[in-house]
Amino acid sequence: MRKIVHRHLGKVVAGAAIAVAGTAVMVGITLPGTAGADDTGGGKAASGQSVAQAGGGADGAVAPGVVEKAPAAEGEKGKGRDPLTDDEIQRVEKIAVNPQLLNASEDVEGDRGPERLTVDLADPKVGELDDPNAPRRANVTFYDYRDDTLVTRTVDLDSGKIVATGTQHGVQPPLSSAEYAEAASLLIADPLGADLKADYKDATDKELTDPNQLLLTGAVYRAVPGGQPAVLDKCGEHRCVRLFPKVKNGPWIDARAFVIDLSARKVAKLES
């Protein structure tokens, strides 16, 4: 039987989404769907084949099974427009974070070195579009919490050199799992996290002390004129997040009223 828990933030939702309150800053947010649903749908049809359809002979005898070769192990280097291999990803990350960047930047927890966001195969240049031997390059993006800068570095996979560096302010790409976890840690530790912890207690009969007790998604939050307390006015310049926490094997908890400023390491509640 599905259990609805009525509690401190208004409602713990057992379904896939939470109804949105009619405020300007909270319009249009839908939570992710329930994870883990089985959508394969192919097992029954396959098991219902006749012997002949499954490869048996006309006399009903079952044909001998064929053992396929295991897929070849991924090589250290891809070719052409192949996706980056694990080895290539690890290599370009190390190249992109040279000593200068390492010592001059901070990650989401305030430790030395930038927060890694993404590693992607770079698009070929215009003159390389039809060249099967065009150089493979990777774009590595980081967020530097020391000065709220998005850093993108392009690494040539053949030469192992950084061939381009770009920096941007006020650009807020999707958050990493480490950033979600740090945002949840800040909310749990803050007095404004009392309702979140009470809701978790209601749903599980356990204390919420660690972000690993939750499944976390969320969205970057940008300041809306007149739509938030002044402490959040720099969101967009700062790295800010609204969390959509879910109890593991349990309901969603509606925490959308809270914004965590990861740059300032502060938590605030949106004005209703």
Tab-separated table of C-alpha atoms in Angstrom:
chain	number	residue	atom	x	y	z
A	1	MET	CA	0.000	0.000	0.000
A	2	ARG	CA	1.369	3.387	-0.932
A	3	LYS	CA	1.900	5.625	2.057
A	4	ILE	CA	1.431	9.383	1.963
A	5	VAL	CA	3.332	11.184	4.707
A	6	HIS	CA	1.927	14.560	5.722
A	7	ARG	CA	4.529	16.700	7.315
A	8	HIS	CA	6.612	19.810	7.628
A	9	LEU	CA	7.354	21.152	4.138
A	10	GLY	CA	3.725	20.714	3.136
A	11	LYS	CA	3.850	17.228	1.595
A	12	VAL	CA	6.127	14.319	0.910
A	13	VAL	CA	5.198	13.153	-2.560
A	14	ALA	CA	5.045	9.449	-3.331
A	15	GLY	CA	4.494	9.926	-7.062
A	16	ALA	CA	6.741	11.191	-9.854
A	17	ALA	CA	6.097	14.936	-9.503
A	18	ILE	CA	5.072	17.636	-7.016
A	19	ALA	CA	2.299	20.123	-7.720
A	20	VAL	CA	3.768	23.552	-8.213
A	21	ALA	CA	2.727	26.432	-6.002
A	22	GLY	CA	1.465	29.427	-7.926
A	23	THR	CA	4.372	31.786	-7.352
A	24	ALA	CA	6.377	33.443	-10.083
A	25	VAL	CA	9.655	31.914	-9.013
A	26	MET	CA	8.305	28.351	-8.773
A	27	VAL	CA	6.400	27.974	-12.025
A	28	GLY	CA	7.156	25.171	-14.456
A	29	ILE	CA	9.261	22.847	-12.275
A	30	THR	CA	8.504	19.137	-12.644
A	31	LEU	CA	10.448	16.564	-10.690
A	32	PRO	CA	12.140	13.641	-12.424
A	33	GLY	CA	10.125	10.477	-12.913
A	34	THR	CA	10.363	7.458	-10.671
A	35	ALA	CA	13.630	5.679	-11.318
A	36	GLY	CA	14.077	1.968	-11.808
A	37	ALA	CA	10.953	1.141	-13.808
A	38	ASP	CA	11.305	-1.917	-16.032
A	39	ASP	CA	10.705	-0.888	-19.640
A	40	THR	CA	12.390	-3.729	-21.471
A	41	GLY	CA	9.182	-5.437	-22.548
A	42	GLY	CA	10.925	-8.004	-24.709
A	43	GLY	CA	11.213	-11.079	-22.535
A	44	LYS	CA	7.756	-12.641	-22.973
A	45	ALA	CA	7.693	-12.386	-26.740
A	46	ALA	CA	11.044	-14.064	-27.024
A	47	SER	CA	10.074	-16.901	-24.690
A	48	GLY	CA	6.895	-17.561	-26.657
A	49	GLN	CA	8.615	-18.614	-29.911
A	50	SER	CA	8.140	-22.083	-31.372
A	51	VAL	CA	11.086	-24.472	-31.554
A	52	ALA	CA	11.399	-23.850	-35.282
A	53	GLN	CA	11.431	-20.092	-34.771
A	54	ALA	CA	14.111	-20.422	-32.127
A	55	GLY	CA	16.401	-22.244	-34.502
A	56	GLY	CA	15.268	-25.867	-34.044
A	57	GLY	CA	14.953	-28.334	-36.895
A	58	ALA	CA	11.778	-29.560	-38.529
A	59	ASP	CA	11.768	-32.635	-36.259
A	60	GLY	CA	11.632	-30.406	-33.204
A	61	ALA	CA	15.263	-30.880	-32.194
A	62	VAL	CA	16.840	-27.857	-30.632
A	63	ALA	CA	19.872	-26.505	-32.466
A	64	PRO	CA	23.109	-26.401	-30.457
A	65	GLY	CA	23.833	-23.140	-28.696
A	66	VAL	CA	26.461	-20.746	-29.998
A	67	VAL	CA	28.805	-19.019	-27.596
A	68	GLU	CA	29.613	-15.504	-28.827
A	69	LYS	CA	33.022	-13.975	-28.330
A	70	ALA	CA	33.319	-11.476	-25.512
A	71	PRO	CA	33.628	-7.885	-26.787
A	72	ALA	CA	37.178	-6.684	-27.163
A	73	ALA	CA	38.525	-4.557	-24.338
A	74	GLU	CA	38.399	-0.832	-24.968
A	75	GLY	CA	41.693	0.420	-26.323
A	76	GLU	CA	43.633	3.304	-24.894
A	77	LYS	CA	42.904	5.535	-27.894
A	78	GLY	CA	39.830	6.091	-29.990
A	79	LYS	CA	39.822	6.850	-33.689
A	80	GLY	CA	38.182	9.597	-35.703
A	81	ARG	CA	34.900	10.617	-34.102
A	82	ASP	CA	34.759	7.633	-31.730
A	83	PRO	CA	33.708	8.571	-28.209
A	84	LEU	CA	36.515	9.264	-25.791
A	85	THR	CA	37.842	6.145	-24.091
A	86	ASP	CA	38.211	5.941	-20.313
A	87	ASP	CA	41.971	6.195	-20.727
A	88	GLU	CA	41.638	9.313	-22.861
A	89	ILE	CA	39.301	10.947	-20.340
A	90	GLN	CA	41.675	10.315	-17.457
A	91	ARG	CA	44.624	11.545	-19.481
A	92	VAL	CA	43.073	14.827	-20.629
A	93	GLU	CA	41.818	15.597	-17.119
A	94	LYS	CA	45.368	15.366	-15.804
A	95	ILE	CA	46.727	17.450	-18.668
A	96	ALA	CA	44.047	20.149	-18.359
A	97	VAL	CA	44.672	20.725	-14.657
A	98	ASN	CA	48.253	21.929	-14.847
A	99	PRO	CA	50.041	23.174	-11.679
A	100	GLN	CA	49.060	26.779	-12.347
A	101	LEU	CA	45.319	25.982	-12.489
A	102	LEU	CA	45.582	23.514	-9.632
A	103	ASN	CA	47.131	26.057	-7.273
A	104	ALA	CA	44.971	29.003	-8.297
A	105	SER	CA	41.510	27.441	-8.071
A	106	GLU	CA	39.057	25.812	-5.638
A	107	ASP	CA	36.455	23.081	-5.951
A	108	VAL	CA	32.963	23.037	-4.422
A	109	GLU	CA	34.305	21.930	-1.030
A	110	GLY	CA	36.966	24.656	-0.958
A	111	ASP	CA	39.825	22.273	-1.656
A	112	ARG	CA	42.664	23.074	-4.028
A	113	GLY	CA	41.887	22.558	-7.715
A	114	PRO	CA	38.759	23.345	-9.779
A	115	GLU	CA	35.500	21.377	-9.782
A	116	ARG	CA	35.456	19.104	-12.829
A	117	LEU	CA	32.180	19.202	-14.749
A	118	THR	CA	32.463	17.540	-18.170
A	119	VAL	CA	34.887	15.975	-20.628
A	120	ASP	CA	33.681	15.824	-24.241
A	121	LEU	CA	35.136	15.148	-27.673
A	122	ALA	CA	35.680	18.511	-29.367
A	123	ASP	CA	34.110	19.249	-32.736
A	124	PRO	CA	36.509	19.186	-35.698
A	125	LYS	CA	37.552	22.452	-37.272
A	126	VAL	CA	35.964	23.496	-40.564
A	127	GLY	CA	38.839	22.252	-42.692
A	128	GLU	CA	38.876	18.879	-40.916
A	129	LEU	CA	35.279	17.803	-41.475
A	130	ASP	CA	36.087	15.299	-44.225
A	131	ASP	CA	39.487	14.279	-42.926
A	132	PRO	CA	39.415	10.768	-41.370
A	133	ASN	CA	42.804	11.473	-39.801
A	134	ALA	CA	41.847	14.809	-38.264
A	135	PRO	CA	43.318	15.390	-34.791
A	136	ARG	CA	41.226	14.240	-31.860
A	137	ARG	CA	40.723	16.927	-29.226
A	138	ALA	CA	38.815	16.988	-25.963
A	139	ASN	CA	37.069	19.869	-24.199
A	140	VAL	CA	37.366	19.740	-20.414
A	141	THR	CA	35.166	22.093	-18.370
A	142	PHE	CA	35.746	23.093	-14.756
A	143	TYR	CA	34.128	25.477	-12.315
A	144	ASP	CA	36.509	27.535	-10.216
A	145	TYR	CA	34.810	28.472	-6.957
A	146	ARG	CA	37.599	30.860	-6.002
A	147	ASP	CA	36.321	33.487	-8.442
A	148	ASP	CA	33.174	31.901	-9.948
A	149	THR	CA	34.689	31.200	-13.329
A	150	LEU	CA	33.794	28.537	-15.864
A	151	VAL	CA	37.054	27.293	-17.364
A	152	THR	CA	37.182	25.318	-20.619
A	153	ARG	CA	40.414	23.774	-21.838
A	154	THR	CA	40.924	21.997	-25.142
A	155	VAL	CA	43.518	19.230	-25.164
A	156	ASP	CA	45.041	17.709	-28.320
A	157	LEU	CA	44.946	13.971	-27.690
A	158	ASP	CA	47.861	13.233	-30.009
A	159	SER	CA	50.333	15.815	-28.726
A	160	GLY	CA	49.039	15.862	-25.156
A	161	LYS	CA	49.101	19.664	-25.127
A	162	ILE	CA	46.557	22.288	-24.114
A	163	VAL	CA	45.721	24.073	-27.361
A	164	ALA	CA	43.045	26.486	-26.112
A	165	THR	CA	41.767	27.935	-22.834
A	166	GLY	CA	38.578	29.899	-22.319
A	167	THR	CA	37.065	31.529	-19.208
A	168	GLN	CA	33.532	32.800	-18.690
A	169	HIS	CA	31.653	34.484	-15.868
A	170	GLY	CA	27.914	34.230	-15.298
A	171	VAL	CA	27.686	30.954	-17.214
A	172	GLN	CA	26.092	28.141	-15.196
A	173	PRO	CA	26.142	24.697	-16.825
A	174	PRO	CA	24.429	21.687	-15.179
A	175	LEU	CA	25.756	20.697	-11.782
A	176	SER	CA	27.936	17.717	-10.984
A	177	SER	CA	27.018	14.973	-8.508
A	178	ALA	CA	29.634	16.366	-6.115
A	179	GLU	CA	27.905	19.765	-6.216
A	180	TYR	CA	24.510	18.202	-5.466
A	181	ALA	CA	26.028	16.352	-2.511
A	182	GLU	CA	27.681	19.509	-1.145
A	183	ALA	CA	24.436	21.474	-1.530
A	184	ALA	CA	22.587	18.802	0.448
A	185	SER	CA	25.297	18.833	3.133
A	186	LEU	CA	24.931	22.597	3.529
A	187	LEU	CA	21.137	22.348	3.751
A	188	ILE	CA	21.264	19.518	6.292
A	189	ALA	CA	23.699	21.481	8.476
A	190	ASP	CA	21.760	24.754	8.264
A	191	PRO	CA	18.872	25.645	10.617
A	192	LEU	CA	16.664	25.932	7.507
A	193	GLY	CA	17.259	22.223	6.931
A	194	ALA	CA	15.213	21.314	10.007
A	195	ASP	CA	12.068	20.667	7.964
A	196	LEU	CA	13.963	18.501	5.483
A	197	LYS	CA	15.312	16.393	8.327
A	198	ALA	CA	11.876	16.179	9.935
A	199	ASP	CA	10.349	15.020	6.651
A	200	TYR	CA	13.039	12.375	6.269
A	201	LYS	CA	12.352	11.225	9.823
A	202	ASP	CA	8.631	10.991	9.083
A	203	ALA	CA	9.280	8.911	5.972
A	204	THR	CA	11.927	6.558	7.363
A	205	ASP	CA	11.923	6.755	11.185
A	206	LYS	CA	15.642	7.533	10.858
A	207	GLU	CA	17.738	10.664	11.299
A	208	LEU	CA	19.035	12.459	8.196
A	209	THR	CA	22.710	13.237	8.729
A	210	ASP	CA	24.382	12.631	5.376
A	211	PRO	CA	23.543	13.437	1.728
A	212	ASN	CA	24.276	9.809	0.803
A	213	GLN	CA	20.968	8.926	2.448
A	214	LEU	CA	19.191	10.728	-0.397
A	215	LEU	CA	18.956	10.466	-4.168
A	216	LEU	CA	19.746	13.961	-5.382
A	217	THR	CA	18.903	15.914	-8.497
A	218	GLY	CA	18.298	19.599	-8.892
A	219	ALA	CA	18.595	22.678	-11.052
A	220	VAL	CA	20.748	25.775	-11.275
A	221	TYR	CA	18.966	28.751	-9.749
A	222	ARG	CA	19.308	32.293	-11.109
A	223	ALA	CA	18.179	35.397	-9.276
A	224	VAL	CA	14.763	36.775	-10.221
A	225	PRO	CA	14.225	40.502	-9.512
A	226	GLY	CA	11.984	40.813	-6.478
A	227	GLY	CA	11.536	37.055	-6.254
A	228	GLN	CA	13.979	36.126	-3.520
A	229	PRO	CA	15.654	37.455	-0.387
A	230	ALA	CA	18.607	39.756	-0.963
A	231	VAL	CA	21.064	37.057	0.078
A	232	LEU	CA	20.318	35.305	-3.241
A	233	ASP	CA	20.688	38.357	-5.483
A	234	LYS	CA	24.033	37.107	-6.819
A	235	CYS	CA	22.707	33.725	-7.929
A	236	GLY	CA	23.663	33.411	-11.580
A	237	GLU	CA	26.955	35.115	-10.887
A	238	HIS	CA	27.308	32.678	-7.984
A	239	ARG	CA	26.703	28.941	-8.352
A	240	CYS	CA	23.273	28.307	-6.792
A	241	VAL	CA	21.084	25.217	-6.735
A	242	ARG	CA	17.567	24.109	-5.850
A	243	LEU	CA	17.487	20.488	-4.783
A	244	PHE	CA	14.931	17.788	-5.583
A	245	PRO	CA	15.765	15.189	-2.910
A	246	LYS	CA	14.274	11.720	-2.811
A	247	VAL	CA	14.394	9.202	0.002
A	248	LYS	CA	16.167	6.070	-1.203
A	249	ASN	CA	13.417	3.535	-1.947
A	250	GLY	CA	10.952	6.134	-0.733
A	251	PRO	CA	9.125	9.373	-1.580
A	252	TRP	CA	10.274	12.704	-2.939
A	253	ILE	CA	10.655	15.525	-0.433
A	254	ASP	CA	9.575	18.954	-1.633
A	255	ALA	CA	12.550	21.223	-0.894
A	256	ARG	CA	12.113	23.650	-3.785
A	257	ALA	CA	11.588	26.616	-1.495
A	258	PHE	CA	15.245	26.449	-0.485
A	259	VAL	CA	18.195	27.711	-2.509
A	260	ILE	CA	21.777	26.823	-1.679
A	261	ASP	CA	24.423	29.314	-2.787
A	262	LEU	CA	27.444	27.066	-3.234
A	263	SER	CA	29.766	29.991	-3.877
A	264	ALA	CA	28.841	31.815	-0.667
A	265	ARG	CA	28.038	28.550	1.170
A	266	LYS	CA	24.723	29.968	2.379
A	267	VAL	CA	21.165	28.654	2.428
A	268	ALA	CA	18.067	30.825	1.947
A	269	LYS	CA	14.331	30.330	1.627
A	270	LEU	CA	12.468	31.855	-1.276
A	271	GLU	CA	9.808	34.386	-0.394
A	272	SER	CA	6.297	33.150	-1.057
